[in-house]
Amino acid sequence: MLFRSFYPLLVPKLKEAPWYTQQISLSALISTVYPHVPNDKKEELRNCFKNLVASPTAPVRRAASANLGSFVRVIEEEHITPEILPLLRATAADDQDYVRFMAVESCIALCSRFSREAAIEHVLPFAKQLSTDSAWRVRYMAAKHFCDLSKGFGEETAQTEMVGIFVELLQDREGE
């Protein structure tokens, strides 16, 4: 019941806030509030999250990317492919490396929600893209979470598709 009263008091105010810091807070709040609100409010929250991912302000996009994995864990299955995959596509292709950096964890969260076949079809291209990113921070994050990322694709796919990328990561020109 607390969330039902929490939603109308805080979420709309943060959504319309003039400063980006409130929108950063909102990106973290959405996944907490989402399971506890009625369906019409859930649609509003999904649209709000889409707007945060598409924000012209880089810190807001970073926060949305950082919280996309949490949102993936609470959203209904029927909304993952049509609504979350485009958000992952946007974060994985963002011009800010920190936004792409956080997309690695979103891939892991998506793999946990998809069947192995769906993970291979929908998430593997993003995992490969992020693992070979031009920014060392993004490659570092992919290397750091390589095992978690590969688990979602199964052993055979990990060996055929990901091991070569991991070897390249081991030989990366950046010391980190």
Tab-separated table of C-alpha atoms in Angstrom:
chain	number	residue	atom	x	y	z
A	1	MET	CA	0.000	0.000	0.000
A	2	LEU	CA	2.904	2.320	0.692
A	3	PHE	CA	3.959	2.156	-2.965
A	4	ARG	CA	0.474	3.108	-4.163
A	5	SER	CA	0.676	6.325	-2.176
A	6	PHE	CA	4.361	6.773	-2.910
A	7	TYR	CA	3.832	6.738	-6.658
A	8	PRO	CA	1.481	9.729	-7.049
A	9	LEU	CA	3.454	11.837	-4.606
A	10	LEU	CA	6.957	11.397	-5.873
A	11	VAL	CA	7.276	9.828	-9.313
A	12	PRO	CA	5.414	12.510	-11.326
A	13	LYS	CA	7.325	15.259	-9.540
A	14	LEU	CA	10.658	13.662	-10.369
A	15	LYS	CA	9.592	13.032	-13.945
A	16	GLU	CA	8.775	16.687	-14.540
A	17	ALA	CA	11.677	18.054	-12.500
A	18	PRO	CA	13.748	20.776	-14.178
A	19	TRP	CA	17.079	19.453	-12.910
A	20	TYR	CA	18.666	16.296	-14.214
A	21	THR	CA	19.593	15.115	-10.708
A	22	GLN	CA	15.955	14.330	-9.938
A	23	GLN	CA	15.671	12.359	-13.166
A	24	ILE	CA	18.742	10.375	-12.153
A	25	SER	CA	16.960	9.469	-8.920
A	26	LEU	CA	13.852	8.530	-10.862
A	27	SER	CA	15.757	5.990	-12.979
A	28	ALA	CA	16.627	4.071	-9.810
A	29	LEU	CA	13.144	4.416	-8.318
A	30	ILE	CA	11.225	3.019	-11.275
A	31	SER	CA	12.269	-0.599	-10.754
A	32	THR	CA	11.417	-0.358	-7.053
A	33	VAL	CA	7.946	1.090	-7.607
A	34	TYR	CA	7.035	-0.809	-10.791
A	35	PRO	CA	5.874	-4.154	-9.287
A	36	HIS	CA	3.543	-2.402	-6.848
A	37	VAL	CA	1.516	-0.095	-9.078
A	38	PRO	CA	-1.561	-0.785	-11.240
A	39	ASN	CA	-1.123	-1.706	-14.905
A	40	ASP	CA	-1.969	1.758	-16.253
A	41	LYS	CA	0.794	3.240	-14.075
A	42	LYS	CA	3.176	0.499	-15.223
A	43	GLU	CA	2.753	1.644	-18.809
A	44	GLU	CA	3.477	5.187	-17.715
A	45	LEU	CA	6.628	4.029	-15.906
A	46	ARG	CA	7.816	2.069	-18.952
A	47	ASN	CA	7.377	5.180	-21.099
A	48	CYS	CA	9.156	7.251	-18.498
A	49	PHE	CA	12.110	4.850	-18.530
A	50	LYS	CA	12.231	5.077	-22.335
A	51	ASN	CA	12.434	8.847	-22.024
A	52	LEU	CA	15.275	8.584	-19.522
A	53	VAL	CA	17.264	6.327	-21.877
A	54	ALA	CA	16.707	8.850	-24.686
A	55	SER	CA	17.469	11.897	-22.545
A	56	PRO	CA	19.665	14.591	-24.101
A	57	THR	CA	21.534	14.770	-20.790
A	58	ALA	CA	24.370	12.247	-20.531
A	59	PRO	CA	24.200	11.736	-16.726
A	60	VAL	CA	20.515	10.811	-17.034
A	61	ARG	CA	21.289	8.283	-19.788
A	62	ARG	CA	24.108	6.856	-17.630
A	63	ALA	CA	21.750	6.422	-14.690
A	64	ALA	CA	19.099	4.830	-16.904
A	65	SER	CA	21.672	2.441	-18.340
A	66	ALA	CA	22.909	1.600	-14.843
A	67	ASN	CA	19.354	0.792	-13.734
A	68	LEU	CA	18.155	-1.003	-16.857
A	69	GLY	CA	19.201	-4.384	-15.437
A	70	SER	CA	17.098	-3.792	-12.320
A	71	PHE	CA	14.158	-2.813	-14.494
A	72	VAL	CA	14.594	-5.968	-16.589
A	73	ARG	CA	14.268	-8.076	-13.440
A	74	VAL	CA	10.833	-6.670	-12.520
A	75	ILE	CA	9.135	-6.030	-15.866
A	76	GLU	CA	6.606	-8.497	-17.222
A	77	GLU	CA	7.866	-10.957	-19.804
A	78	GLU	CA	5.589	-9.703	-22.591
A	79	HIS	CA	7.277	-6.295	-22.477
A	80	ILE	CA	10.877	-7.466	-22.627
A	81	THR	CA	11.288	-8.020	-26.357
A	82	PRO	CA	9.239	-5.088	-27.692
A	83	GLU	CA	10.222	-2.518	-25.067
A	84	ILE	CA	13.464	-3.495	-23.326
A	85	LEU	CA	15.484	-4.669	-26.332
A	86	PRO	CA	15.233	-1.244	-28.014
A	87	LEU	CA	16.446	0.311	-24.746
A	88	LEU	CA	19.413	-2.070	-24.682
A	89	ARG	CA	20.114	-1.224	-28.323
A	90	ALA	CA	20.107	2.483	-27.446
A	91	THR	CA	22.397	2.083	-24.432
A	92	ALA	CA	24.796	-0.227	-26.279
A	93	ALA	CA	25.112	2.309	-29.110
A	94	ASP	CA	25.269	5.474	-26.987
A	95	ASP	CA	28.066	7.938	-27.687
A	96	GLN	CA	29.057	7.997	-23.997
A	97	ASP	CA	31.290	5.082	-23.027
A	98	TYR	CA	29.934	4.995	-19.470
A	99	VAL	CA	26.421	4.407	-20.817
A	100	ARG	CA	27.731	1.503	-22.916
A	101	PHE	CA	29.788	0.312	-19.924
A	102	MET	CA	26.620	-0.225	-17.906
A	103	ALA	CA	24.885	-2.017	-20.792
A	104	VAL	CA	26.985	-5.119	-20.063
A	105	GLU	CA	25.072	-5.712	-16.840
A	106	SER	CA	21.799	-5.208	-18.706
A	107	CYS	CA	22.823	-8.009	-21.069
A	108	ILE	CA	23.384	-10.304	-18.097
A	109	ALA	CA	19.975	-9.417	-16.657
A	110	LEU	CA	18.304	-10.067	-20.008
A	111	CYS	CA	19.989	-13.453	-20.340
A	112	SER	CA	18.460	-14.436	-17.010
A	113	ARG	CA	14.965	-13.629	-18.324
A	114	PHE	CA	15.332	-15.246	-21.760
A	115	SER	CA	15.545	-18.865	-22.779
A	116	ARG	CA	18.978	-19.873	-24.045
A	117	GLU	CA	17.814	-19.662	-27.672
A	118	ALA	CA	16.284	-16.222	-27.186
A	119	ALA	CA	19.414	-15.012	-25.381
A	120	ILE	CA	21.545	-16.141	-28.297
A	121	GLU	CA	19.237	-14.463	-30.791
A	122	HIS	CA	18.638	-11.189	-28.962
A	123	VAL	CA	21.496	-10.608	-26.513
A	124	LEU	CA	24.555	-12.257	-28.087
A	125	PRO	CA	24.996	-9.546	-30.744
A	126	PHE	CA	25.086	-6.890	-28.013
A	127	ALA	CA	27.481	-8.929	-25.885
A	128	LYS	CA	29.854	-9.290	-28.825
A	129	GLN	CA	29.540	-5.603	-29.708
A	130	LEU	CA	30.277	-4.494	-26.149
A	131	SER	CA	33.157	-6.959	-25.770
A	132	THR	CA	34.878	-5.446	-28.785
A	133	ASP	CA	33.951	-1.821	-28.077
A	134	SER	CA	36.403	0.952	-28.902
A	135	ALA	CA	36.387	2.207	-25.295
A	136	TRP	CA	38.613	0.295	-22.887
A	137	ARG	CA	36.139	0.764	-19.999
A	138	VAL	CA	33.442	-1.065	-21.913
A	139	ARG	CA	35.798	-3.889	-22.876
A	140	TYR	CA	36.975	-4.067	-19.255
A	141	MET	CA	33.403	-4.449	-18.018
A	142	ALA	CA	32.755	-7.173	-20.594
A	143	ALA	CA	35.922	-8.995	-19.509
A	144	LYS	CA	35.076	-8.581	-15.826
A	145	HIS	CA	31.620	-10.114	-16.324
A	146	PHE	CA	32.610	-12.527	-19.077
A	147	CYS	CA	31.594	-15.686	-17.186
A	148	ASP	CA	28.187	-14.311	-16.181
A	149	LEU	CA	27.619	-13.050	-19.695
A	150	SER	CA	28.599	-16.334	-21.332
A	151	LYS	CA	26.456	-18.494	-19.015
A	152	GLY	CA	23.296	-17.177	-20.598
A	153	PHE	CA	24.331	-18.432	-24.024
A	154	GLY	CA	25.250	-21.976	-23.048
A	155	GLU	CA	28.573	-23.740	-23.223
A	156	GLU	CA	28.573	-24.493	-26.951
A	157	THR	CA	27.779	-20.922	-27.993
A	158	ALA	CA	30.211	-19.536	-25.427
A	159	GLN	CA	32.969	-21.678	-26.922
A	160	THR	CA	32.183	-20.909	-30.540
A	161	GLU	CA	31.200	-17.239	-30.250
A	162	MET	CA	32.762	-15.826	-27.099
A	163	VAL	CA	36.083	-17.557	-26.365
A	164	GLY	CA	37.818	-15.865	-29.307
A	165	ILE	CA	36.626	-12.501	-28.036
A	166	PHE	CA	37.852	-13.352	-24.535
A	167	VAL	CA	41.296	-14.221	-25.889
A	168	GLU	CA	41.357	-10.817	-27.599
A	169	LEU	CA	40.383	-9.212	-24.295
A	170	LEU	CA	43.256	-11.012	-22.563
A	171	GLN	CA	45.619	-9.520	-25.142
A	172	ASP	CA	44.058	-6.046	-24.946
A	173	ARG	CA	46.418	-3.123	-25.385
A	174	GLU	CA	45.023	-1.393	-22.251
A	175	GLY	CA	46.603	-2.522	-19.008
A	176	GLU	CA	43.364	-2.420	-17.039
